[in-house]
mmCIF file of C-alpha atoms and ligand atoms in Angstrom:
data_model
loop_
_atom_site.group_PDB
_atom_site.id
_atom_site.type_symbol
_atom_site.label_atom_id
_atom_site.label_comp_id
_atom_site.label_asym_id
_atom_site.label_seq_id
_atom_site.Cartn_x
_atom_site.Cartn_y
_atom_site.Cartn_z
ATOM 1 C CA MET A 26 12.974 20.214 -3.936
ATOM 2 C CA ASN A 27 13.504 20.539 -0.189
ATOM 3 C CA GLN A 28 16.951 20.351 1.415
ATOM 4 C CA PRO A 29 17.033 17.268 3.679
ATOM 5 C CA ILE A 30 17.284 18.403 7.292
ATOM 6 C CA ASN A 31 18.511 15.081 8.703
ATOM 7 C CA PRO A 32 20.565 13.368 6.001
ATOM 8 C CA SER A 33 20.875 10.108 8.014
ATOM 9 C CA PRO A 34 17.783 8.053 8.928
ATOM 10 C CA THR A 35 16.166 9.197 12.181
ATOM 11 C CA ASP A 36 15.579 6.705 14.952
ATOM 12 C CA LEU A 37 12.080 7.227 16.346
ATOM 13 C CA ALA A 38 12.651 5.037 19.416
ATOM 14 C CA GLY A 39 11.577 6.893 22.538
ATOM 15 C CA SER A 40 10.200 9.897 20.617
ATOM 16 C CA THR A 41 6.570 11.016 20.707
ATOM 17 C CA ALA A 42 4.237 11.113 17.717
ATOM 18 C CA ILE A 43 0.733 12.583 17.513
ATOM 19 C CA VAL A 44 -1.521 11.027 14.874
ATOM 20 C CA THR A 45 -4.964 12.526 14.301
ATOM 21 C CA GLY A 46 -7.670 10.269 12.895
ATOM 22 C CA ALA A 47 -5.923 7.287 14.498
ATOM 23 C CA SER A 48 -9.052 5.320 15.392
ATOM 24 C CA ARG A 49 -9.423 3.608 12.004
ATOM 25 C CA GLY A 50 -8.426 3.640 8.326
ATOM 26 C CA PHE A 51 -5.114 5.206 7.292
ATOM 27 C CA GLY A 52 -4.622 6.806 10.722
ATOM 28 C CA ARG A 53 -4.660 3.465 12.459
ATOM 29 C CA GLY A 54 -2.123 2.064 9.951
ATOM 30 C CA ILE A 55 0.116 5.090 10.567
ATOM 31 C CA ALA A 56 -0.184 4.788 14.365
ATOM 32 C CA ASP A 57 0.693 1.067 14.170
ATOM 33 C CA ALA A 58 3.747 1.716 11.956
ATOM 34 C CA LEU A 59 5.078 4.477 14.225
ATOM 35 C CA THR A 60 4.487 2.330 17.322
ATOM 36 C CA ALA A 61 6.354 -0.579 15.703
ATOM 37 C CA ALA A 62 9.251 1.822 15.027
ATOM 38 C CA GLY A 63 9.456 2.565 18.756
ATOM 39 C CA ALA A 64 7.576 5.883 18.972
ATOM 40 C CA ARG A 65 5.126 6.655 21.771
ATOM 41 C CA VAL A 66 1.983 7.380 19.762
ATOM 42 C CA ILE A 67 -0.782 9.700 20.941
ATOM 43 C CA GLY A 68 -3.771 8.835 18.747
ATOM 44 C CA VAL A 69 -6.424 11.532 18.403
ATOM 45 C CA ALA A 70 -10.032 10.988 17.301
ATOM 46 C CA ARG A 71 -13.503 11.681 18.602
ATOM 47 C CA SER A 72 -13.824 8.021 19.649
ATOM 48 C CA GLY A 73 -11.656 4.896 19.953
ATOM 49 C CA ALA A 74 -8.263 6.622 20.358
ATOM 50 C CA THR A 75 -5.765 7.549 23.117
ATOM 51 C CA VAL A 76 -7.116 11.099 23.262
ATOM 52 C CA PHE A 77 -10.722 11.971 22.444
ATOM 53 C CA ALA A 78 -10.667 15.379 20.771
ATOM 54 C CA ASP A 79 -11.898 17.262 17.724
ATOM 55 C CA ALA A 80 -8.664 17.740 15.740
ATOM 56 C CA ALA A 81 -10.200 20.722 13.927
ATOM 57 C CA ASP A 82 -11.029 22.599 17.124
ATOM 58 C CA PRO A 83 -8.782 25.698 17.404
ATOM 59 C CA ALA A 84 -7.737 24.740 20.973
ATOM 60 C CA THR A 85 -6.762 21.104 20.300
ATOM 61 C CA ALA A 86 -3.440 21.628 18.485
ATOM 62 C CA GLY A 87 -1.962 23.938 21.124
ATOM 63 C CA ARG A 88 -3.149 21.804 24.024
ATOM 64 C CA LEU A 89 -1.779 18.509 22.653
ATOM 65 C CA ILE A 90 1.482 19.910 21.280
ATOM 66 C CA ASP A 91 2.231 21.652 24.599
ATOM 67 C CA GLU A 92 1.354 18.550 26.593
ATOM 68 C CA HIS A 93 3.215 15.944 24.503
ATOM 69 C CA GLN A 94 5.982 17.893 22.708
ATOM 70 C CA PRO A 95 5.901 15.558 19.675
ATOM 71 C CA ARG A 96 8.775 15.036 17.252
ATOM 72 C CA THR A 97 6.280 13.715 14.687
ATOM 73 C CA VAL A 98 2.794 15.028 13.928
ATOM 74 C CA VAL A 99 0.587 13.311 11.348
ATOM 75 C CA LEU A 100 -2.637 15.109 10.422
ATOM 76 C CA CYS A 101 -4.766 12.245 9.128
ATOM 77 C CA ALA A 102 -8.223 13.085 10.505
ATOM 78 C CA GLY A 103 -10.658 13.937 7.751
ATOM 79 C CA ALA A 104 -14.379 14.131 7.205
ATOM 80 C CA ALA A 105 -16.029 11.598 4.875
ATOM 81 C CA PRO A 106 -17.603 13.868 2.257
ATOM 82 C CA GLN A 107 -21.288 13.661 1.425
ATOM 83 C CA MET A 108 -21.225 11.996 -1.994
ATOM 84 C CA GLY A 109 -23.355 13.523 -4.736
ATOM 85 C CA PRO A 110 -23.086 15.792 -7.798
ATOM 86 C CA LEU A 111 -22.980 19.563 -7.377
ATOM 87 C CA PRO A 112 -26.761 20.178 -7.731
ATOM 88 C CA GLU A 113 -27.374 17.812 -4.823
ATOM 89 C CA GLN A 114 -24.902 19.505 -2.494
ATOM 90 C CA THR A 115 -25.832 22.167 0.052
ATOM 91 C CA TRP A 116 -23.312 24.744 1.230
ATOM 92 C CA GLU A 117 -23.205 22.822 4.518
ATOM 93 C CA SER A 118 -22.290 19.527 2.827
ATOM 94 C CA PHE A 119 -19.945 21.220 0.307
ATOM 95 C CA SER A 120 -17.981 23.010 3.019
ATOM 96 C CA GLN A 121 -17.634 20.040 5.377
ATOM 97 C CA ASN A 122 -14.016 19.248 4.456
ATOM 98 C CA TRP A 123 -13.066 22.917 4.725
ATOM 99 C CA ASN A 124 -14.414 23.019 8.275
ATOM 100 C CA VAL A 125 -12.633 19.806 9.302
ATOM 101 C CA ASP A 126 -9.627 19.016 7.056
ATOM 102 C CA VAL A 127 -8.560 22.571 6.213
ATOM 103 C CA ALA A 128 -9.331 23.941 9.698
ATOM 104 C CA GLN A 129 -7.274 21.125 11.240
ATOM 105 C CA ALA A 130 -4.304 21.792 8.929
ATOM 106 C CA PHE A 131 -4.481 25.547 9.555
ATOM 107 C CA HIS A 132 -4.510 25.277 13.364
ATOM 108 C CA TRP A 133 -1.827 22.574 13.666
ATOM 109 C CA LEU A 134 0.579 23.991 11.053
ATOM 110 C CA ARG A 135 0.258 27.450 12.544
ATOM 111 C CA TYR A 136 0.911 26.273 16.092
ATOM 112 C CA ALA A 137 3.816 24.034 15.022
ATOM 113 C CA LEU A 138 5.494 27.189 13.625
ATOM 114 C CA GLN A 139 4.477 29.523 16.448
ATOM 115 C CA ARG A 140 5.585 27.322 19.323
ATOM 116 C CA PRO A 141 7.831 26.180 17.462
ATOM 117 C CA LEU A 142 8.324 22.384 17.429
ATOM 118 C CA ALA A 143 11.916 21.246 18.092
ATOM 119 C CA PRO A 144 14.387 21.242 15.171
ATOM 120 C CA GLY A 145 14.295 17.856 13.402
ATOM 121 C CA SER A 146 10.532 17.504 13.900
ATOM 122 C CA THR A 147 8.284 16.416 11.037
ATOM 123 C CA VAL A 148 4.683 17.381 10.336
ATOM 124 C CA ILE A 149 2.859 15.329 7.690
ATOM 125 C CA ALA A 150 -0.572 16.343 6.376
ATOM 126 C CA LEU A 151 -2.820 13.903 4.497
ATOM 127 C CA SER A 152 -4.062 15.572 1.332
ATOM 128 C CA SER A 153 -5.464 13.449 -1.520
ATOM 129 C CA GLY A 154 -4.932 12.524 -5.151
ATOM 130 C CA ALA A 155 -8.259 14.312 -5.626
ATOM 131 C CA ALA A 156 -6.365 17.570 -5.000
ATOM 132 C CA ILE A 157 -4.794 17.060 -8.443
ATOM 133 C CA ASN A 158 -7.512 15.195 -10.318
ATOM 134 C CA GLY A 159 -10.676 16.733 -8.821
ATOM 135 C CA SER A 160 -13.583 14.705 -7.470
ATOM 136 C CA PRO A 161 -16.887 15.828 -8.991
ATOM 137 C CA LEU A 162 -19.034 13.697 -6.672
ATOM 138 C CA SER A 163 -17.588 14.853 -3.353
ATOM 139 C CA GLY A 164 -18.487 18.532 -3.118
ATOM 140 C CA GLY A 165 -15.671 20.671 -1.705
ATOM 141 C CA TYR A 166 -13.395 17.717 -0.852
ATOM 142 C CA ALA A 167 -10.866 18.065 -3.687
ATOM 143 C CA GLY A 168 -10.507 21.836 -3.231
ATOM 144 C CA ALA A 169 -10.119 21.436 0.527
ATOM 145 C CA LYS A 170 -7.423 18.802 0.046
ATOM 146 C CA ALA A 171 -5.624 21.059 -2.481
ATOM 147 C CA THR A 172 -5.622 23.769 0.176
ATOM 148 C CA VAL A 173 -4.214 21.322 2.742
ATOM 149 C CA ARG A 174 -1.323 20.664 0.354
ATOM 150 C CA LEU A 175 -0.808 24.371 -0.349
ATOM 151 C CA ILE A 176 -0.730 25.500 3.271
ATOM 152 C CA THR A 177 1.595 22.637 4.230
ATOM 153 C CA GLY A 178 3.933 24.063 1.576
ATOM 154 C CA TYR A 179 3.505 27.553 3.080
ATOM 155 C CA ALA A 180 4.487 26.148 6.475
ATOM 156 C CA ALA A 181 7.596 24.548 4.913
ATOM 157 C CA LEU A 182 8.574 27.942 3.474
ATOM 158 C CA GLU A 183 8.142 29.685 6.826
ATOM 159 C CA SER A 184 10.196 26.974 8.544
ATOM 160 C CA GLU A 185 13.003 27.463 6.029
ATOM 161 C CA ARG A 186 12.886 31.257 6.238
ATOM 162 C CA ALA A 187 13.099 31.202 10.024
ATOM 163 C CA GLY A 188 15.647 28.342 10.135
ATOM 164 C CA LEU A 189 13.369 26.282 12.380
ATOM 165 C CA GLY A 190 14.506 22.890 11.064
ATOM 166 C CA ILE A 191 10.940 21.530 10.987
ATOM 167 C CA ASP A 192 9.945 19.433 7.942
ATOM 168 C CA PHE A 193 6.437 19.941 6.574
ATOM 169 C CA VAL A 194 5.334 17.365 4.000
ATOM 170 C CA SER A 195 2.006 16.530 2.380
ATOM 171 C CA VAL A 196 0.990 13.082 1.154
ATOM 172 C CA LEU A 197 -1.633 12.638 -1.581
ATOM 173 C CA PRO A 198 -2.992 9.048 -1.452
ATOM 174 C CA ALA A 199 -4.919 7.431 -4.280
ATOM 175 C CA LEU A 200 -8.562 6.469 -3.788
ATOM 176 C CA THR A 201 -8.899 3.070 -2.095
ATOM 177 C CA PRO A 202 -11.903 1.019 -0.952
ATOM 178 C CA ALA A 203 -9.875 -0.118 2.091
ATOM 179 C CA THR A 204 -11.280 2.516 4.496
ATOM 180 C CA GLY A 205 -14.760 3.778 5.402
ATOM 181 C CA LEU A 206 -14.184 7.116 3.676
ATOM 182 C CA GLY A 207 -12.756 5.524 0.525
ATOM 183 C CA ALA A 208 -15.409 2.803 0.315
ATOM 184 C CA LYS A 209 -18.154 5.451 0.332
ATOM 185 C CA ALA A 210 -16.502 7.315 -2.552
ATOM 186 C CA VAL A 211 -15.852 4.111 -4.508
ATOM 187 C CA ALA A 212 -19.532 3.114 -4.197
ATOM 188 C CA ALA A 213 -20.663 6.528 -5.491
ATOM 189 C CA TYR A 214 -18.290 6.490 -8.488
ATOM 190 C CA ALA A 215 -19.192 2.873 -9.338
ATOM 191 C CA GLU A 216 -22.900 3.774 -9.339
ATOM 192 C CA ARG A 217 -22.286 6.865 -11.475
ATOM 193 C CA GLN A 218 -20.465 4.715 -14.067
ATOM 194 C CA GLY A 219 -23.179 2.031 -13.958
ATOM 195 C CA LEU A 220 -20.696 -0.558 -12.654
ATOM 196 C CA ASP A 221 -20.899 -2.883 -9.694
ATOM 197 C CA VAL A 222 -18.421 -2.025 -6.953
ATOM 198 C CA ASP A 223 -16.125 -5.007 -7.601
ATOM 199 C CA THR A 224 -15.759 -4.159 -11.307
ATOM 200 C CA PHE A 225 -15.073 -0.512 -10.491
ATOM 201 C CA VAL A 226 -12.501 -1.452 -7.841
ATOM 202 C CA GLU A 227 -10.763 -3.735 -10.345
ATOM 203 C CA SER A 228 -10.533 -0.822 -12.779
ATOM 204 C CA LEU A 229 -8.600 1.158 -10.134
ATOM 205 C CA GLY A 230 -5.801 -1.436 -9.968
ATOM 206 C CA PRO A 231 -4.250 -2.809 -6.767
ATOM 207 C CA ALA A 232 -5.702 -1.022 -3.722
ATOM 208 C CA LEU A 233 -3.681 0.977 -1.219
ATOM 209 C CA THR A 234 -4.011 -0.307 2.378
ATOM 210 C CA GLY A 235 -3.689 1.418 5.750
ATOM 211 C CA GLU A 236 -0.589 -0.677 6.386
ATOM 212 C CA GLN A 237 1.095 0.676 3.228
ATOM 213 C CA VAL A 238 0.191 4.238 4.177
ATOM 214 C CA GLY A 239 1.788 3.616 7.583
ATOM 215 C CA LYS A 240 4.967 2.278 5.967
ATOM 216 C CA SER A 241 5.190 5.298 3.633
ATOM 217 C CA VAL A 242 4.650 7.804 6.436
ATOM 218 C CA LEU A 243 7.413 6.036 8.352
ATOM 219 C CA GLU A 244 9.766 6.459 5.359
ATOM 220 C CA ILE A 245 9.160 10.206 5.538
ATOM 221 C CA THR A 246 9.414 10.576 9.327
ATOM 222 C CA THR A 247 12.647 8.579 9.502
ATOM 223 C CA GLY A 248 14.204 10.730 6.797
ATOM 224 C CA GLN A 249 14.457 8.011 4.136
ATOM 225 C CA ARG A 250 12.107 10.084 1.952
ATOM 226 C CA ARG A 251 12.593 13.658 3.061
ATOM 227 C CA ASP A 252 13.686 15.382 -0.121
ATOM 228 C CA HIS A 253 10.339 16.826 -1.309
ATOM 229 C CA ARG A 254 7.433 18.773 0.143
ATOM 230 C CA ALA A 255 4.709 16.577 -1.366
ATOM 231 C CA TYR A 256 4.314 12.990 -2.555
ATOM 232 C CA THR A 257 1.546 11.103 -4.286
ATOM 233 C CA LEU A 258 0.945 7.675 -2.753
ATOM 234 C CA SER A 259 -0.383 4.609 -4.572
ATOM 235 C CA PHE A 260 -0.047 0.850 -4.189
ATOM 236 C CA ALA A 261 3.397 1.289 -5.815
ATOM 237 C CA GLY A 262 4.523 3.632 -3.026
ATOM 238 C CA LEU A 263 5.490 7.317 -2.728
ATOM 239 C CA SER A 264 6.276 9.457 -5.801
ATOM 240 C CA PRO A 265 7.692 12.957 -5.379
ATOM 241 C CA LEU A 266 5.651 15.947 -6.559
ATOM 242 C CA GLY A 267 7.310 19.224 -7.526
HETATM 243 N N1 NAP B 323 -9.450 6.428 1.835
HETATM 244 C C1 NAP B 323 -9.100 7.063 0.735
HETATM 245 O O1 NAP B 323 -9.355 6.589 -0.387
HETATM 246 C C2 NAP B 323 -8.337 8.361 0.833
HETATM 247 C C3 NAP B 323 -7.719 8.839 -0.333
HETATM 248 C C4 NAP B 323 -7.006 10.044 -0.254
HETATM 249 C C5 NAP B 323 -6.910 10.731 0.947
HETATM 250 N N2 NAP B 323 -7.533 10.249 2.066
HETATM 251 C C6 NAP B 323 -7.394 11.029 3.316
HETATM 252 O O2 NAP B 323 -6.750 10.223 4.299
HETATM 253 C C7 NAP B 323 -7.209 10.607 5.597
HETATM 254 C C8 NAP B 323 -7.710 9.367 6.328
HETATM 255 O O3 NAP B 323 -8.801 8.844 5.598
HETATM 256 P P1 NAP B 323 -9.418 7.395 5.864
HETATM 257 O O4 NAP B 323 -9.818 6.884 4.538
HETATM 258 O O5 NAP B 323 -8.540 6.629 6.757
HETATM 259 O O6 NAP B 323 -10.779 7.821 6.617
HETATM 260 P P2 NAP B 323 -11.650 7.083 7.753
HETATM 261 O O7 NAP B 323 -11.438 5.611 7.710
HETATM 262 O O8 NAP B 323 -13.029 7.642 7.607
HETATM 263 O O9 NAP B 323 -10.994 7.641 9.099
HETATM 264 C C9 NAP B 323 -11.071 9.001 9.415
HETATM 265 C C10 NAP B 323 -10.461 9.201 10.796
HETATM 266 O O10 NAP B 323 -10.528 10.586 11.128
HETATM 267 C C11 NAP B 323 -11.159 10.736 12.398
HETATM 268 N N3 NAP B 323 -11.802 12.037 12.429
HETATM 269 C C12 NAP B 323 -12.722 12.526 11.559
HETATM 270 N N4 NAP B 323 -13.032 13.789 11.906
HETATM 271 C C13 NAP B 323 -12.297 14.083 13.014
HETATM 272 C C14 NAP B 323 -12.164 15.226 13.834
HETATM 273 N N5 NAP B 323 -12.848 16.345 13.617
HETATM 274 N N6 NAP B 323 -11.296 15.178 14.895
HETATM 275 C C15 NAP B 323 -10.581 14.058 15.144
HETATM 276 N N7 NAP B 323 -10.669 12.956 14.397
HETATM 277 C C16 NAP B 323 -11.521 12.972 13.356
HETATM 278 C C17 NAP B 323 -12.082 9.519 12.507
HETATM 279 O O11 NAP B 323 -12.404 9.180 13.842
HETATM 280 P P3 NAP B 323 -13.712 9.734 14.620
HETATM 281 O O12 NAP B 323 -14.828 9.730 13.619
HETATM 282 O O13 NAP B 323 -13.871 8.776 15.754
HETATM 283 O O14 NAP B 323 -13.338 11.097 15.086
HETATM 284 C C18 NAP B 323 -11.185 8.441 11.901
HETATM 285 O O15 NAP B 323 -10.235 8.002 12.854
HETATM 286 C C19 NAP B 323 -8.291 11.665 5.382
HETATM 287 O O16 NAP B 323 -7.726 12.936 5.547
HETATM 288 C C20 NAP B 323 -8.712 11.439 3.927
HETATM 289 O O17 NAP B 323 -9.264 12.581 3.324
HETATM 290 C C21 NAP B 323 -8.241 9.076 2.043
#
């Protein structure tokens, strides 16, 4: 349990938010929700965003945080893992999410603490339900996402110890066919179970959408859900994790 830093809901109007991976999928839903709440959103991706940059590059976090001084940072960029069982993975494919997702989290969390961001700021990192359940067909993805959750928790501890007043929260969404990354995983798991994609998707229950992810991230950034360091996220909404 985290002590809420801002007990009353925060108004985002006029504040700046950086959202990585904003060109499509969850990131676009998050950017739209923050924009609708009045934030000036700097979307980061390697194409189709406000700023074209590799979010995992060591220089990107410092450059964009210094330039835009965000009150909200959402780390949503992530590599779509190469789907296949362990014997079909190479070290290069297995380590892909470590080199993108974990590297991104490391550089941005570290710089947010070092600079530091202003008190009352929020940094949200997208982990995954796979961090809890595993994902045997996506190489190092689940382990990388577990590390994203862990180091976001480490950043929260450092913020508390130093009295920085920065919230660090991880969100662990359920698998959904609604994005490019999720659709690829759904297709691989359907094939493995000998099911057609529609039948497999039905077995997952109602699918999470980018719009719902945006709404949930907004609940955290505005302080309506700021009492825990990690939440799972499904169609039913956010659920606190330890
Ligand atoms: N979809 C799911 O079922 C699911 C479930 C749990 C967790 N997640 C997590 O949620 C996050 C978003 O996933 P999504 O499903 O929305 O994926 P997506 O539709 O494939 O979108 C990924 C986004 O990340 C950007 N990106 C990838 N590598 C980047 C890099 N190095 N630098 C900057 N931008 C980069 C992509 O744009 P460019 O390619 O143009 O750079 C794109 O905007 C990921 O972290 C993912 O692991 C997804």
